[in-house]
Amino acid sequence: MKGIVLAGGRGTRMYPSTLAMSKQLLTVYNKPMVYHPLSVLMLAGIREILVISAPESIPALRMLLGDGSHLGLDITYAVQEEPRGIAEALIIGADHIGDDPVALVLGDNVFHGAGFPRLLRSARDQLDGCTLFGYPVSDPERYGIGETDAEGNLVSLEEKPVEPRSDNAITGLYYYEPDVVEIARDLTPSERGELEITHVNQIYLKQGRARLIRLGRGYTWLDAGTHDSLLAASQYVHVIEKRQGVRVACVEEIALRMGYIDADHCHSLGTRMGNSDYGQYLIQVAQSVA
């Protein structure tokens, strides 16, 4: 399976903070926001990852992530000239996807929960068409919503419904078979001029090839795309890390525990970060598994 991080858009909801930098380079407590979607793909066992962003944001993202080799990854980059919808990422990434299934994750989404890596890999192995990840919310009228029947089967998808029939918000993580590229290419732009990911998902639903996995108790999903939600995500990560003594979305540790790098390399990555808390944590993790 290939991976795509869509770190596009202009971040207009976060002006003036994003006038001079990509939203995905803002920090969620103590690390760049883009580490969170990247960590999701890594936990799913994905190592070939395309990062899509605005042309002015690519240099800084490349400076941060490089070619991914220091994490045992293969990271490449592509430009989205204008924010024309989430589904456009699948067209931009067509050559990257090739004949493989793909996981698309939005660059401002934060996921966390016990057993999440196992769930991600299980969903990857059982993919048949399209797999969506739902999360219960108290204000479903603000989200794309997936309705399920008594057996948990997905029966409808609706974008920001006036009268929601479910509280299952569709998160910014999507698994697709490679035919998603042609589906995206055949889309007609919506009234707001975008290629809507909901329309892609509705096509899979009509084909009987869409599945929804509900992230229930024990999981957290946050959209860090506004100042308030970024603050909430930072506070959440801060509490988890201080209480449990672990780092959320620590891509170097994930690379080590997934076997993408060895302990000596992890130690060297920590050393390069000097006396920072993050660098010292990497050194401790490396020593604990050496």
PDB file of C-alpha atoms in Angstrom:
ATOM      1  CA  MET A   1       0.000   0.000   0.000  1.00  0.00           C
ATOM      2  CA  LYS A   2       1.197   3.517  -0.864  1.00  0.00           C
ATOM      3  CA  GLY A   3       0.588   6.554   1.293  1.00  0.00           C
ATOM      4  CA  ILE A   4      -0.343  10.171   0.583  1.00  0.00           C
ATOM      5  CA  VAL A   5      -0.255  13.059   3.035  1.00  0.00           C
ATOM      6  CA  LEU A   6      -2.337  15.957   1.744  1.00  0.00           C
ATOM      7  CA  ALA A   7      -0.705  18.986   3.343  1.00  0.00           C
ATOM      8  CA  GLY A   8      -2.282  21.447   0.931  1.00  0.00           C
ATOM      9  CA  GLY A   9      -4.497  24.468   1.230  1.00  0.00           C
ATOM     10  CA  ARG A  10      -3.606  27.997   2.258  1.00  0.00           C
ATOM     11  CA  GLY A  11      -4.498  27.666   5.934  1.00  0.00           C
ATOM     12  CA  THR A  12      -6.749  30.710   5.672  1.00  0.00           C
ATOM     13  CA  ARG A  13      -8.637  29.788   8.845  1.00  0.00           C
ATOM     14  CA  MET A  14      -5.389  30.250  10.750  1.00  0.00           C
ATOM     15  CA  TYR A  15      -4.281  33.625   9.385  1.00  0.00           C
ATOM     16  CA  PRO A  16      -2.030  35.408  10.258  1.00  0.00           C
ATOM     17  CA  SER A  17      -0.108  32.404  11.636  1.00  0.00           C
ATOM     18  CA  THR A  18      -0.041  30.725   8.231  1.00  0.00           C
ATOM     19  CA  LEU A  19       0.701  33.744   6.056  1.00  0.00           C
ATOM     20  CA  ALA A  20       4.395  32.840   5.985  1.00  0.00           C
ATOM     21  CA  MET A  21       4.378  29.079   6.586  1.00  0.00           C
ATOM     22  CA  SER A  22       2.415  25.921   5.917  1.00  0.00           C
ATOM     23  CA  LYS A  23      -0.236  25.058   8.470  1.00  0.00           C
ATOM     24  CA  GLN A  24       1.246  21.563   8.674  1.00  0.00           C
ATOM     25  CA  LEU A  25       4.507  23.019  10.015  1.00  0.00           C
ATOM     26  CA  LEU A  26       2.800  24.584  13.021  1.00  0.00           C
ATOM     27  CA  THR A  27       3.449  22.623  16.190  1.00  0.00           C
ATOM     28  CA  VAL A  28       1.016  20.353  17.974  1.00  0.00           C
ATOM     29  CA  TYR A  29       2.509  20.851  21.438  1.00  0.00           C
ATOM     30  CA  ASN A  30       6.127  19.867  20.732  1.00  0.00           C
ATOM     31  CA  LYS A  31       6.415  18.617  17.177  1.00  0.00           C
ATOM     32  CA  PRO A  32       5.317  19.650  13.678  1.00  0.00           C
ATOM     33  CA  MET A  33       1.695  18.934  12.836  1.00  0.00           C
ATOM     34  CA  VAL A  34       2.714  16.892   9.770  1.00  0.00           C
ATOM     35  CA  TYR A  35       4.341  14.302  12.049  1.00  0.00           C
ATOM     36  CA  HIS A  36       0.855  13.160  13.055  1.00  0.00           C
ATOM     37  CA  PRO A  37      -0.477  12.091   9.629  1.00  0.00           C
ATOM     38  CA  LEU A  38       2.963  10.766   8.719  1.00  0.00           C
ATOM     39  CA  SER A  39       2.959   8.607  11.848  1.00  0.00           C
ATOM     40  CA  VAL A  40      -0.449   7.160  10.896  1.00  0.00           C
ATOM     41  CA  LEU A  41       0.900   5.926   7.573  1.00  0.00           C
ATOM     42  CA  MET A  42       4.009   4.524   9.247  1.00  0.00           C
ATOM     43  CA  LEU A  43       1.919   2.658  11.822  1.00  0.00           C
ATOM     44  CA  ALA A  44      -0.088   1.162   8.959  1.00  0.00           C
ATOM     45  CA  GLY A  45       3.147  -0.322   7.615  1.00  0.00           C
ATOM     46  CA  ILE A  46       3.432   2.113   4.702  1.00  0.00           C
ATOM     47  CA  ARG A  47       6.904   3.250   3.658  1.00  0.00           C
ATOM     48  CA  GLU A  48       6.399   4.857   0.217  1.00  0.00           C
ATOM     49  CA  ILE A  49       4.783   8.208   0.939  1.00  0.00           C
ATOM     50  CA  LEU A  50       3.902  11.195  -1.249  1.00  0.00           C
ATOM     51  CA  VAL A  51       3.540  14.591   0.424  1.00  0.00           C
ATOM     52  CA  ILE A  52       1.314  17.010  -1.518  1.00  0.00           C
ATOM     53  CA  SER A  53       1.353  20.699  -0.698  1.00  0.00           C
ATOM     54  CA  ALA A  54       1.221  24.222  -2.113  1.00  0.00           C
ATOM     55  CA  PRO A  55       4.285  25.195  -4.183  1.00  0.00           C
ATOM     56  CA  GLU A  56       5.561  27.680  -1.596  1.00  0.00           C
ATOM     57  CA  SER A  57       5.342  25.061   1.194  1.00  0.00           C
ATOM     58  CA  ILE A  58       7.277  22.237  -0.470  1.00  0.00           C
ATOM     59  CA  PRO A  59      10.799  23.569   0.303  1.00  0.00           C
ATOM     60  CA  ALA A  60      10.142  23.791   4.065  1.00  0.00           C
ATOM     61  CA  LEU A  61       8.462  20.378   4.173  1.00  0.00           C
ATOM     62  CA  ARG A  62      11.375  18.910   2.233  1.00  0.00           C
ATOM     63  CA  MET A  63      13.805  20.539   4.683  1.00  0.00           C
ATOM     64  CA  LEU A  64      11.941  18.927   7.588  1.00  0.00           C
ATOM     65  CA  LEU A  65      11.325  15.448   6.173  1.00  0.00           C
ATOM     66  CA  GLY A  66      13.948  15.083   3.450  1.00  0.00           C
ATOM     67  CA  ASP A  67      13.648  11.960   1.350  1.00  0.00           C
ATOM     68  CA  GLY A  68      12.587   9.964   4.409  1.00  0.00           C
ATOM     69  CA  SER A  69      15.671   7.727   4.342  1.00  0.00           C
ATOM     70  CA  HIS A  70      16.598   8.697   7.908  1.00  0.00           C
ATOM     71  CA  LEU A  71      13.295   7.054   8.930  1.00  0.00           C
ATOM     72  CA  GLY A  72      13.585   4.092   6.601  1.00  0.00           C
ATOM     73  CA  LEU A  73      10.988   5.683   4.316  1.00  0.00           C
ATOM     74  CA  ASP A  74      10.793   6.816   0.705  1.00  0.00           C
ATOM     75  CA  ILE A  75       9.228  10.288   0.760  1.00  0.00           C
ATOM     76  CA  THR A  76       8.531  12.213  -2.440  1.00  0.00           C
ATOM     77  CA  TYR A  77       6.731  15.496  -3.069  1.00  0.00           C
ATOM     78  CA  ALA A  78       4.143  16.904  -5.446  1.00  0.00           C
ATOM     79  CA  VAL A  79       2.532  20.310  -5.869  1.00  0.00           C
ATOM     80  CA  GLN A  80      -1.140  21.185  -5.601  1.00  0.00           C
ATOM     81  CA  GLU A  81      -1.231  24.591  -7.279  1.00  0.00           C
ATOM     82  CA  GLU A  82      -4.590  25.579  -5.817  1.00  0.00           C
ATOM     83  CA  PRO A  83      -6.819  23.890  -3.208  1.00  0.00           C
ATOM     84  CA  ARG A  84      -9.267  22.151  -5.552  1.00  0.00           C
ATOM     85  CA  GLY A  85     -10.528  19.523  -3.153  1.00  0.00           C
ATOM     86  CA  ILE A  86      -9.274  16.491  -1.284  1.00  0.00           C
ATOM     87  CA  ALA A  87     -10.052  14.144  -4.166  1.00  0.00           C
ATOM     88  CA  GLU A  88      -7.612  16.020  -6.403  1.00  0.00           C
ATOM     89  CA  ALA A  89      -4.792  14.523  -4.309  1.00  0.00           C
ATOM     90  CA  LEU A  90      -5.646  11.138  -5.833  1.00  0.00           C
ATOM     91  CA  ILE A  91      -5.195  12.546  -9.349  1.00  0.00           C
ATOM     92  CA  ILE A  92      -1.986  14.360  -8.467  1.00  0.00           C
ATOM     93  CA  GLY A  93      -0.712  11.149  -6.887  1.00  0.00           C
ATOM     94  CA  ALA A  94      -1.763   8.847  -9.729  1.00  0.00           C
ATOM     95  CA  ASP A  95       1.773   7.866 -10.748  1.00  0.00           C
ATOM     96  CA  HIS A  96       2.711   7.339  -7.104  1.00  0.00           C
ATOM     97  CA  ILE A  97      -0.293   5.068  -6.552  1.00  0.00           C
ATOM     98  CA  GLY A  98       0.206   3.042  -9.704  1.00  0.00           C
ATOM     99  CA  ASP A  99      -1.415  -0.376  -9.299  1.00  0.00           C
ATOM    100  CA  ASP A 100      -1.305  -0.368  -5.507  1.00  0.00           C
ATOM    101  CA  PRO A 101      -3.947   0.467  -2.908  1.00  0.00           C
ATOM    102  CA  VAL A 102      -3.480   3.797  -1.200  1.00  0.00           C
ATOM    103  CA  ALA A 103      -4.033   5.401   2.181  1.00  0.00           C
ATOM    104  CA  LEU A 104      -4.790   9.120   2.020  1.00  0.00           C
ATOM    105  CA  VAL A 105      -4.534  11.158   5.214  1.00  0.00           C
ATOM    106  CA  LEU A 106      -5.117  14.868   5.736  1.00  0.00           C
ATOM    107  CA  GLY A 107      -2.188  16.859   7.047  1.00  0.00           C
ATOM    108  CA  ASP A 108      -4.060  18.467   9.941  1.00  0.00           C
ATOM    109  CA  ASN A 109      -5.598  15.329  11.446  1.00  0.00           C
ATOM    110  CA  VAL A 110      -4.447  13.883  14.777  1.00  0.00           C
ATOM    111  CA  PHE A 111      -5.231  10.257  15.681  1.00  0.00           C
ATOM    112  CA  HIS A 112      -4.352   8.404  18.861  1.00  0.00           C
ATOM    113  CA  GLY A 113      -5.477   5.291  20.660  1.00  0.00           C
ATOM    114  CA  ALA A 114      -4.459   1.948  22.090  1.00  0.00           C
ATOM    115  CA  GLY A 115      -4.407  -0.729  19.429  1.00  0.00           C
ATOM    116  CA  PHE A 116      -4.486   1.820  16.599  1.00  0.00           C
ATOM    117  CA  PRO A 117      -1.532   0.274  14.697  1.00  0.00           C
ATOM    118  CA  ARG A 118      -3.191  -3.152  14.761  1.00  0.00           C
ATOM    119  CA  LEU A 119      -6.485  -1.670  13.548  1.00  0.00           C
ATOM    120  CA  LEU A 120      -4.741   0.199  10.724  1.00  0.00           C
ATOM    121  CA  ARG A 121      -2.951  -2.893   9.460  1.00  0.00           C
ATOM    122  CA  SER A 122      -6.021  -5.087   9.765  1.00  0.00           C
ATOM    123  CA  ALA A 123      -8.066  -2.593   7.738  1.00  0.00           C
ATOM    124  CA  ARG A 124      -5.287  -2.472   5.147  1.00  0.00           C
ATOM    125  CA  ASP A 125      -5.278  -6.256   4.775  1.00  0.00           C
ATOM    126  CA  GLN A 126      -9.091  -6.441   4.483  1.00  0.00           C
ATOM    127  CA  LEU A 127      -9.494  -3.565   2.015  1.00  0.00           C
ATOM    128  CA  ASP A 128     -12.088  -4.154  -0.697  1.00  0.00           C
ATOM    129  CA  GLY A 129     -12.887  -0.905  -2.446  1.00  0.00           C
ATOM    130  CA  CYS A 130     -12.966   1.859   0.141  1.00  0.00           C
ATOM    131  CA  THR A 131     -12.532   1.894   3.911  1.00  0.00           C
ATOM    132  CA  LEU A 132     -13.480   4.975   5.927  1.00  0.00           C
ATOM    133  CA  PHE A 133     -12.886   5.685   9.589  1.00  0.00           C
ATOM    134  CA  GLY A 134     -15.732   7.195  11.593  1.00  0.00           C
ATOM    135  CA  TYR A 135     -15.628   8.985  14.909  1.00  0.00           C
ATOM    136  CA  PRO A 136     -18.613   9.910  17.118  1.00  0.00           C
ATOM    137  CA  VAL A 137     -19.153  13.672  17.457  1.00  0.00           C
ATOM    138  CA  SER A 138     -21.679  15.817  19.292  1.00  0.00           C
ATOM    139  CA  ASP A 139     -22.147  18.224  16.352  1.00  0.00           C
ATOM    140  CA  PRO A 140     -22.522  15.972  13.283  1.00  0.00           C
ATOM    141  CA  GLU A 141     -24.020  18.752  11.169  1.00  0.00           C
ATOM    142  CA  ARG A 142     -20.467  20.133  10.799  1.00  0.00           C
ATOM    143  CA  TYR A 143     -19.014  16.992   9.178  1.00  0.00           C
ATOM    144  CA  GLY A 144     -19.393  14.423   6.474  1.00  0.00           C
ATOM    145  CA  ILE A 145     -21.501  11.738   8.152  1.00  0.00           C
ATOM    146  CA  GLY A 146     -21.705   7.989   7.605  1.00  0.00           C
ATOM    147  CA  GLU A 147     -24.888   6.162   8.580  1.00  0.00           C
ATOM    148  CA  THR A 148     -24.755   2.466   9.436  1.00  0.00           C
ATOM    149  CA  ASP A 149     -27.473  -0.147   9.870  1.00  0.00           C
ATOM    150  CA  ALA A 150     -28.048  -2.404  12.871  1.00  0.00           C
ATOM    151  CA  GLU A 151     -25.292  -4.743  11.654  1.00  0.00           C
ATOM    152  CA  GLY A 152     -22.816  -1.899  11.292  1.00  0.00           C
ATOM    153  CA  ASN A 153     -22.931  -1.833   7.490  1.00  0.00           C
ATOM    154  CA  LEU A 154     -22.487   1.570   5.843  1.00  0.00           C
ATOM    155  CA  VAL A 155     -25.765   2.614   4.216  1.00  0.00           C
ATOM    156  CA  SER A 156     -25.435   6.348   3.506  1.00  0.00           C
ATOM    157  CA  LEU A 157     -22.941   9.209   3.311  1.00  0.00           C
ATOM    158  CA  GLU A 158     -23.916  12.851   3.545  1.00  0.00           C
ATOM    159  CA  GLU A 159     -21.879  16.048   3.718  1.00  0.00           C
ATOM    160  CA  LYS A 160     -22.815  18.401   6.595  1.00  0.00           C
ATOM    161  CA  PRO A 161     -26.447  17.208   6.856  1.00  0.00           C
ATOM    162  CA  VAL A 162     -29.058  19.592   8.233  1.00  0.00           C
ATOM    163  CA  GLU A 163     -30.724  16.661   9.994  1.00  0.00           C
ATOM    164  CA  PRO A 164     -27.969  14.099  10.667  1.00  0.00           C
ATOM    165  CA  ARG A 165     -29.009  10.447  10.790  1.00  0.00           C
ATOM    166  CA  SER A 166     -25.858   9.444  12.631  1.00  0.00           C
ATOM    167  CA  ASP A 167     -23.076  10.853  14.787  1.00  0.00           C
ATOM    168  CA  ASN A 168     -20.334   9.077  12.786  1.00  0.00           C
ATOM    169  CA  ALA A 169     -18.116  11.842  11.408  1.00  0.00           C
ATOM    170  CA  ILE A 170     -15.893  10.733   8.527  1.00  0.00           C
ATOM    171  CA  THR A 171     -12.320  11.425   9.586  1.00  0.00           C
ATOM    172  CA  GLY A 172      -9.481  12.530   7.324  1.00  0.00           C
ATOM    173  CA  LEU A 173      -8.128   9.018   6.759  1.00  0.00           C
ATOM    174  CA  TYR A 174      -9.187   6.993   3.718  1.00  0.00           C
ATOM    175  CA  TYR A 175      -8.122   3.629   2.279  1.00  0.00           C
ATOM    176  CA  TYR A 176      -8.759   2.952  -1.428  1.00  0.00           C
ATOM    177  CA  GLU A 177      -8.153   0.365  -4.104  1.00  0.00           C
ATOM    178  CA  PRO A 178      -6.109   1.685  -7.075  1.00  0.00           C
ATOM    179  CA  ASP A 179      -9.256   2.238  -9.172  1.00  0.00           C
ATOM    180  CA  VAL A 180      -9.862   5.338  -7.043  1.00  0.00           C
ATOM    181  CA  VAL A 181      -7.701   7.325  -9.466  1.00  0.00           C
ATOM    182  CA  GLU A 182     -10.135   6.803 -12.336  1.00  0.00           C
ATOM    183  CA  ILE A 183     -13.082   7.506 -10.048  1.00  0.00           C
ATOM    184  CA  ALA A 184     -11.506  10.812  -9.017  1.00  0.00           C
ATOM    185  CA  ARG A 185     -10.718  11.727 -12.635  1.00  0.00           C
ATOM    186  CA  ASP A 186     -14.369  11.260 -13.601  1.00  0.00           C
ATOM    187  CA  LEU A 187     -15.680  13.595 -10.901  1.00  0.00           C
ATOM    188  CA  THR A 188     -17.409  16.872 -11.699  1.00  0.00           C
ATOM    189  CA  PRO A 189     -16.424  19.804  -9.467  1.00  0.00           C
ATOM    190  CA  SER A 190     -18.979  20.692  -6.826  1.00  0.00           C
ATOM    191  CA  GLU A 191     -20.712  24.068  -6.495  1.00  0.00           C
ATOM    192  CA  ARG A 192     -17.696  25.342  -4.579  1.00  0.00           C
ATOM    193  CA  GLY A 193     -15.428  24.308  -7.450  1.00  0.00           C
ATOM    194  CA  GLU A 194     -13.785  21.370  -5.690  1.00  0.00           C
ATOM    195  CA  LEU A 195     -13.440  17.645  -6.323  1.00  0.00           C
ATOM    196  CA  GLU A 196     -15.202  16.306  -3.256  1.00  0.00           C
ATOM    197  CA  ILE A 197     -13.915  13.243  -1.454  1.00  0.00           C
ATOM    198  CA  THR A 198     -17.474  12.543  -0.302  1.00  0.00           C
ATOM    199  CA  HIS A 199     -18.468  12.027  -3.948  1.00  0.00           C
ATOM    200  CA  VAL A 200     -15.672   9.460  -4.333  1.00  0.00           C
ATOM    201  CA  ASN A 201     -16.879   7.635  -1.239  1.00  0.00           C
ATOM    202  CA  GLN A 202     -20.512   7.725  -2.416  1.00  0.00           C
ATOM    203  CA  ILE A 203     -19.510   6.018  -5.673  1.00  0.00           C
ATOM    204  CA  TYR A 204     -17.892   3.187  -3.720  1.00  0.00           C
ATOM    205  CA  LEU A 205     -20.994   3.003  -1.536  1.00  0.00           C
ATOM    206  CA  LYS A 206     -23.253   2.648  -4.593  1.00  0.00           C
ATOM    207  CA  GLN A 207     -20.995  -0.162  -5.800  1.00  0.00           C
ATOM    208  CA  GLY A 208     -21.346  -1.917  -2.455  1.00  0.00           C
ATOM    209  CA  ARG A 209     -17.609  -1.539  -1.842  1.00  0.00           C
ATOM    210  CA  ALA A 210     -17.514   0.984   1.012  1.00  0.00           C
ATOM    211  CA  ARG A 211     -16.880   0.082   4.628  1.00  0.00           C
ATOM    212  CA  LEU A 212     -16.838   2.224   7.747  1.00  0.00           C
ATOM    213  CA  ILE A 213     -14.757   1.434  10.825  1.00  0.00           C
ATOM    214  CA  ARG A 214     -15.981   3.290  13.876  1.00  0.00           C
ATOM    215  CA  LEU A 215     -13.253   4.587  16.166  1.00  0.00           C
ATOM    216  CA  GLY A 216     -15.041   4.281  19.474  1.00  0.00           C
ATOM    217  CA  ARG A 217     -13.914   4.457  23.082  1.00  0.00           C
ATOM    218  CA  GLY A 218     -10.191   4.473  23.558  1.00  0.00           C
ATOM    219  CA  TYR A 219      -9.546   6.477  20.393  1.00  0.00           C
ATOM    220  CA  THR A 220      -9.103  10.180  19.816  1.00  0.00           C
ATOM    221  CA  TRP A 221      -9.486  12.080  16.560  1.00  0.00           C
ATOM    222  CA  LEU A 222      -8.816  15.798  16.340  1.00  0.00           C
ATOM    223  CA  ASP A 223      -8.802  18.198  13.397  1.00  0.00           C
ATOM    224  CA  ALA A 224      -6.098  20.751  14.180  1.00  0.00           C
ATOM    225  CA  GLY A 225      -7.085  23.091  11.351  1.00  0.00           C
ATOM    226  CA  THR A 226      -8.170  26.098  13.448  1.00  0.00           C
ATOM    227  CA  HIS A 227      -6.494  27.992  16.270  1.00  0.00           C
ATOM    228  CA  ASP A 228      -8.926  26.567  18.826  1.00  0.00           C
ATOM    229  CA  SER A 229      -8.616  22.971  17.589  1.00  0.00           C
ATOM    230  CA  LEU A 230      -4.830  23.278  17.369  1.00  0.00           C
ATOM    231  CA  LEU A 231      -4.766  24.406  20.993  1.00  0.00           C
ATOM    232  CA  ALA A 232      -7.039  21.506  21.985  1.00  0.00           C
ATOM    233  CA  ALA A 233      -4.830  19.015  20.132  1.00  0.00           C
ATOM    234  CA  SER A 234      -1.715  20.451  21.783  1.00  0.00           C
ATOM    235  CA  GLN A 235      -3.284  20.213  25.218  1.00  0.00           C
ATOM    236  CA  TYR A 236      -4.325  16.610  24.567  1.00  0.00           C
ATOM    237  CA  VAL A 237      -0.832  15.585  23.431  1.00  0.00           C
ATOM    238  CA  HIS A 238       0.725  17.448  26.366  1.00  0.00           C
ATOM    239  CA  VAL A 239      -1.423  15.576  28.905  1.00  0.00           C
ATOM    240  CA  ILE A 240      -0.770  12.154  27.337  1.00  0.00           C
ATOM    241  CA  GLU A 241       2.967  12.674  27.112  1.00  0.00           C
ATOM    242  CA  LYS A 242       3.389  14.075  30.624  1.00  0.00           C
ATOM    243  CA  ARG A 243       1.235  11.393  32.257  1.00  0.00           C
ATOM    244  CA  GLN A 244       2.508   8.389  30.363  1.00  0.00           C
ATOM    245  CA  GLY A 245       6.091   9.435  29.676  1.00  0.00           C
ATOM    246  CA  VAL A 246       5.784   8.590  25.979  1.00  0.00           C
ATOM    247  CA  ARG A 247       5.764  10.701  22.842  1.00  0.00           C
ATOM    248  CA  VAL A 248       2.730  10.836  20.573  1.00  0.00           C
ATOM    249  CA  ALA A 249       3.573  10.722  16.842  1.00  0.00           C
ATOM    250  CA  CYS A 250       7.305  10.415  17.441  1.00  0.00           C
ATOM    251  CA  VAL A 251       8.220   9.325  13.924  1.00  0.00           C
ATOM    252  CA  GLU A 252      11.758   8.278  14.846  1.00  0.00           C
ATOM    253  CA  GLU A 253      10.531   5.978  17.621  1.00  0.00           C
ATOM    254  CA  ILE A 254       7.884   4.529  15.309  1.00  0.00           C
ATOM    255  CA  ALA A 255      10.561   3.872  12.687  1.00  0.00           C
ATOM    256  CA  LEU A 256      12.637   2.066  15.310  1.00  0.00           C
ATOM    257  CA  ARG A 257       9.788  -0.055  16.681  1.00  0.00           C
ATOM    258  CA  MET A 258       8.573  -0.905  13.172  1.00  0.00           C
ATOM    259  CA  GLY A 259      12.062  -2.120  12.295  1.00  0.00           C
ATOM    260  CA  TYR A 260      12.674   0.581   9.684  1.00  0.00           C
ATOM    261  CA  ILE A 261      15.820   1.784  11.502  1.00  0.00           C
ATOM    262  CA  ASP A 262      18.032   0.265  14.198  1.00  0.00           C
ATOM    263  CA  ALA A 263      18.806   1.501  17.707  1.00  0.00           C
ATOM    264  CA  ASP A 264      22.185   2.964  16.746  1.00  0.00           C
ATOM    265  CA  HIS A 265      20.587   5.084  14.046  1.00  0.00           C
ATOM    266  CA  CYS A 266      17.810   6.217  16.394  1.00  0.00           C
ATOM    267  CA  HIS A 267      20.470   7.188  18.928  1.00  0.00           C
ATOM    268  CA  SER A 268      22.299   9.243  16.316  1.00  0.00           C
ATOM    269  CA  LEU A 269      19.070  11.021  15.353  1.00  0.00           C
ATOM    270  CA  GLY A 270      18.594  11.972  18.990  1.00  0.00           C
ATOM    271  CA  THR A 271      22.179  13.153  19.298  1.00  0.00           C
ATOM    272  CA  ARG A 272      21.739  15.473  16.320  1.00  0.00           C
ATOM    273  CA  MET A 273      18.965  17.284  18.206  1.00  0.00           C
ATOM    274  CA  GLY A 274      21.373  18.339  20.929  1.00  0.00           C
ATOM    275  CA  ASN A 275      20.025  18.884  24.411  1.00  0.00           C
ATOM    276  CA  SER A 276      16.382  19.189  23.392  1.00  0.00           C
ATOM    277  CA  ASP A 277      13.873  17.114  25.342  1.00  0.00           C
ATOM    278  CA  TYR A 278      12.910  15.430  22.087  1.00  0.00           C
ATOM    279  CA  GLY A 279      16.506  14.453  21.317  1.00  0.00           C
ATOM    280  CA  GLN A 280      17.063  13.121  24.838  1.00  0.00           C
ATOM    281  CA  TYR A 281      13.881  11.050  24.530  1.00  0.00           C
ATOM    282  CA  LEU A 282      15.145   9.456  21.310  1.00  0.00           C
ATOM    283  CA  ILE A 283      18.431   8.575  22.996  1.00  0.00           C
ATOM    284  CA  GLN A 284      16.579   6.966  25.918  1.00  0.00           C
ATOM    285  CA  VAL A 285      14.330   4.981  23.556  1.00  0.00           C
ATOM    286  CA  ALA A 286      17.346   3.783  21.578  1.00  0.00           C
ATOM    287  CA  GLN A 287      19.146   2.699  24.736  1.00  0.00           C
ATOM    288  CA  SER A 288      16.074   0.850  25.997  1.00  0.00           C
ATOM    289  CA  VAL A 289      15.906  -1.407  22.920  1.00  0.00           C
ATOM    290  CA  ALA A 290      19.619  -1.753  22.202  1.00  0.00           C
TER     291      ALA A 290
END
